[in-house]
Amino acid sequence: MTRDDDRDAASADDEQLLVLPDDLRHELKEPMGPIETDAERLLEAVDGPLIAVGDVVTYHLLEAGHQPDVALVDGRTKRSAVDEEIREVVTSGASIEVRNPPAELSAPVVRALQRALAADEPTTILVDGEEDLVALPAIVAAPEGASVVYGQPDEGMVHVKVADDHRTEMRALLERFEGDTERFWELLEGSSDEE
């Protein structure tokens, strides 16, 4: 089935939920956890599900011999295309493809995140657009003790060990986004088989 079969279904599928307001951008530049430059050392601190957000982070974890339970990649790093080797490695197992425009959280990416978190097999989500902001709902939706790892440009990998205080902080941050927060929470916290 292509997603363009029915114009109504396509527009509902691209449903914009939240948009990052300009005044929140500076807050997101601060790392939400410790920064690590060595993937093997980072993996020593992982003892639950691992969610990787970003191509370079996913690549380093795979090169260190660990397949993330959930990986979100978009073929880009710092607004430029990743090199061919990284792209091939991180997209080879992509099992879900979704659209998510830059500086937004769309319904398809939230649904894909929920499906991936519920899956028994490692799941790679290939995002057409930008995957950066998905770290926020991933922290809210991931189980206690899970690790969410995302890239901090020119510094390394940020490792967030999911706990209630992180969830509370991310909820408060997401509530400050513009858009349909009510629908966003319904999708994020609703059943994963809603699609």
Coordinates of C-alpha atoms in Angstrom, one line a residue:
M1 CA 0.0 0.0 0.0
T2 CA 1.4 3.4 -0.8
R3 CA 0.5 6.2 1.5
D4 CA -0.7 8.4 -1.5
D5 CA -3.6 6.1 -2.4
D6 CA -6.1 8.4 -0.7
R7 CA -5.5 12.1 -0.3
D8 CA -7.3 12.2 3.0
A9 CA -5.3 9.3 4.4
A10 CA -2.1 10.9 3.2
S11 CA -2.9 14.3 4.9
A12 CA -4.0 12.5 8.1
D13 CA -0.8 10.5 8.0
D14 CA 1.4 13.6 7.8
E15 CA -0.5 15.2 10.6
Q16 CA 1.6 17.8 12.3
L17 CA 1.3 17.5 16.1
L18 CA 3.9 19.7 17.7
V19 CA 6.3 22.4 16.4
L20 CA 9.4 23.6 18.3
P21 CA 8.9 27.3 19.2
D22 CA 12.0 29.5 18.6
D23 CA 12.2 30.5 22.3
L24 CA 12.7 26.8 23.2
R25 CA 15.6 26.1 20.9
H26 CA 18.3 27.3 23.2
E27 CA 17.1 25.0 26.0
L28 CA 17.4 22.0 23.8
K29 CA 21.1 22.7 23.1
E30 CA 21.9 21.7 26.7
P31 CA 22.7 18.0 27.0
M32 CA 20.1 16.0 29.0
G33 CA 22.6 13.6 30.4
P34 CA 26.3 12.8 30.5
I35 CA 28.3 13.1 27.2
E36 CA 30.4 10.1 26.1
T37 CA 32.8 9.9 23.2
D38 CA 33.5 6.2 23.4
A39 CA 30.6 3.9 22.4
E40 CA 32.0 0.9 24.2
R41 CA 32.3 2.8 27.5
L42 CA 28.8 4.2 27.0
L43 CA 27.5 0.6 26.4
E44 CA 28.9 -0.5 29.7
A45 CA 26.3 1.7 31.4
V46 CA 23.4 0.3 29.4
D47 CA 21.5 -2.5 31.1
G48 CA 18.0 -2.1 29.5
P49 CA 16.5 -1.3 26.2
L50 CA 18.6 1.0 24.0
I51 CA 17.0 3.8 21.9
A52 CA 19.4 5.6 19.5
V53 CA 18.5 8.9 17.9
G54 CA 20.7 9.9 15.1
D55 CA 22.8 8.4 12.3
V56 CA 26.3 8.9 13.8
V57 CA 25.2 7.7 17.2
T58 CA 23.5 4.6 15.7
Y59 CA 26.6 4.0 13.6
H60 CA 29.0 4.1 16.6
L61 CA 26.8 1.8 18.6
L62 CA 26.6 -0.7 15.7
E63 CA 30.4 -0.5 15.2
A64 CA 30.8 -1.3 18.9
G65 CA 28.8 -4.4 18.3
H66 CA 25.4 -3.4 19.8
Q67 CA 22.2 -3.2 17.8
P68 CA 19.9 -0.6 19.4
D69 CA 16.4 -1.9 20.2
V70 CA 15.1 1.2 18.5
A71 CA 17.1 3.4 16.1
L72 CA 15.9 6.6 14.4
V73 CA 18.0 7.8 11.5
D74 CA 17.5 10.4 8.7
G75 CA 20.6 10.2 6.6
R76 CA 21.9 13.5 7.9
T77 CA 24.2 14.9 10.5
K78 CA 24.5 18.6 11.4
R79 CA 22.2 19.4 8.5
S80 CA 24.4 17.6 5.9
A81 CA 24.2 14.2 4.4
V82 CA 26.2 11.5 6.3
D83 CA 28.9 9.8 4.3
E84 CA 28.0 6.8 2.3
E85 CA 29.4 4.2 4.7
I86 CA 27.4 5.5 7.6
R87 CA 24.2 5.7 5.6
E88 CA 24.6 2.2 4.3
V89 CA 25.3 0.8 7.8
V90 CA 22.5 2.6 9.6
T91 CA 19.7 2.2 7.0
S92 CA 20.4 -1.4 6.0
G93 CA 17.9 -2.8 8.5
A94 CA 15.3 0.0 8.3
S95 CA 11.9 -1.5 8.9
I96 CA 9.7 1.6 9.2
E97 CA 9.8 4.7 7.0
V98 CA 8.0 7.9 8.1
R99 CA 7.9 11.6 7.4
N100 CA 8.7 14.1 10.1
P101 CA 9.5 17.7 9.0
P102 CA 12.4 19.5 10.7
A103 CA 11.6 21.1 14.1
E104 CA 8.4 19.1 14.4
L105 CA 6.9 16.0 15.8
S106 CA 4.4 14.4 13.4
A107 CA 1.8 11.7 14.1
P108 CA 3.6 9.2 11.9
V109 CA 6.9 9.4 13.8
V110 CA 5.1 9.2 17.2
R111 CA 3.2 6.1 16.0
A112 CA 6.4 4.6 14.6
L113 CA 8.2 5.2 17.9
Q114 CA 5.4 3.4 19.8
R115 CA 5.4 0.5 17.4
A116 CA 9.2 0.2 17.6
L117 CA 9.2 0.3 21.4
A118 CA 6.6 -2.5 21.5
A119 CA 8.4 -4.7 18.9
D120 CA 10.2 -7.8 20.0
E121 CA 12.9 -7.3 17.3
P122 CA 15.3 -4.4 16.9
T123 CA 13.6 -1.7 14.8
T124 CA 15.2 1.0 12.7
I125 CA 13.0 4.0 11.7
L126 CA 14.1 5.8 8.6
V127 CA 12.8 9.4 8.9
D128 CA 12.2 11.5 5.8
G129 CA 12.9 14.9 7.3
E130 CA 14.5 15.2 10.8
E131 CA 14.6 12.8 13.7
D132 CA 16.4 15.0 16.3
L133 CA 13.3 15.9 18.4
V134 CA 12.2 12.3 18.7
A135 CA 14.6 11.9 21.7
L136 CA 12.1 13.9 23.8
P137 CA 9.0 11.6 23.4
A138 CA 11.4 8.6 23.4
I139 CA 12.5 9.5 27.0
V140 CA 8.8 9.9 28.0
A141 CA 7.7 6.6 26.4
A142 CA 10.7 4.3 27.1
P143 CA 10.5 2.0 30.0
E144 CA 12.2 2.7 33.3
G145 CA 15.9 2.1 33.1
A146 CA 16.1 2.2 29.3
S147 CA 18.8 4.3 27.7
V148 CA 18.1 7.0 25.2
V149 CA 21.3 8.1 23.4
Y150 CA 21.4 11.0 21.0
G151 CA 24.2 13.1 19.4
Q152 CA 25.5 16.4 20.8
P153 CA 27.1 18.1 17.8
D154 CA 30.9 18.2 18.0
E155 CA 30.9 16.8 21.5
G156 CA 29.8 13.2 21.6
M157 CA 26.8 11.0 22.6
V158 CA 24.4 12.0 25.3
H159 CA 23.2 9.1 27.4
V160 CA 19.9 9.5 29.3
K161 CA 19.1 6.7 31.6
V162 CA 15.3 6.9 31.7
A163 CA 13.8 7.6 35.1
D164 CA 10.7 9.5 36.4
D165 CA 12.6 12.8 36.8
H166 CA 13.6 12.7 33.1
R167 CA 10.1 11.9 32.1
T168 CA 8.7 14.8 34.1
E169 CA 11.3 17.2 32.6
M170 CA 10.5 16.1 29.0
R171 CA 6.7 16.3 29.6
A172 CA 7.1 19.9 30.8
L173 CA 9.3 20.7 27.8
L174 CA 6.9 19.0 25.3
E175 CA 3.9 20.9 26.8
R176 CA 5.7 24.1 25.8
F177 CA 5.7 23.1 22.1
E178 CA 3.2 24.7 19.8
G179 CA 0.4 22.6 18.3
D180 CA -2.0 19.8 19.3
T181 CA -0.5 18.6 22.6
E182 CA -3.7 16.7 23.5
R183 CA -3.5 14.6 20.3
F184 CA 0.2 14.2 20.8
W185 CA -0.2 12.7 24.3
E186 CA -3.1 10.5 23.0
L187 CA -0.8 9.0 20.4
L188 CA 2.3 8.7 22.6
E189 CA 0.5 7.2 25.6
G190 CA -2.3 5.4 23.7
S191 CA -2.2 1.9 22.4
S192 CA 0.7 1.0 20.0
D193 CA -1.6 -0.8 17.6
E194 CA -3.7 2.3 16.9
E195 CA -2.5 2.5 13.2

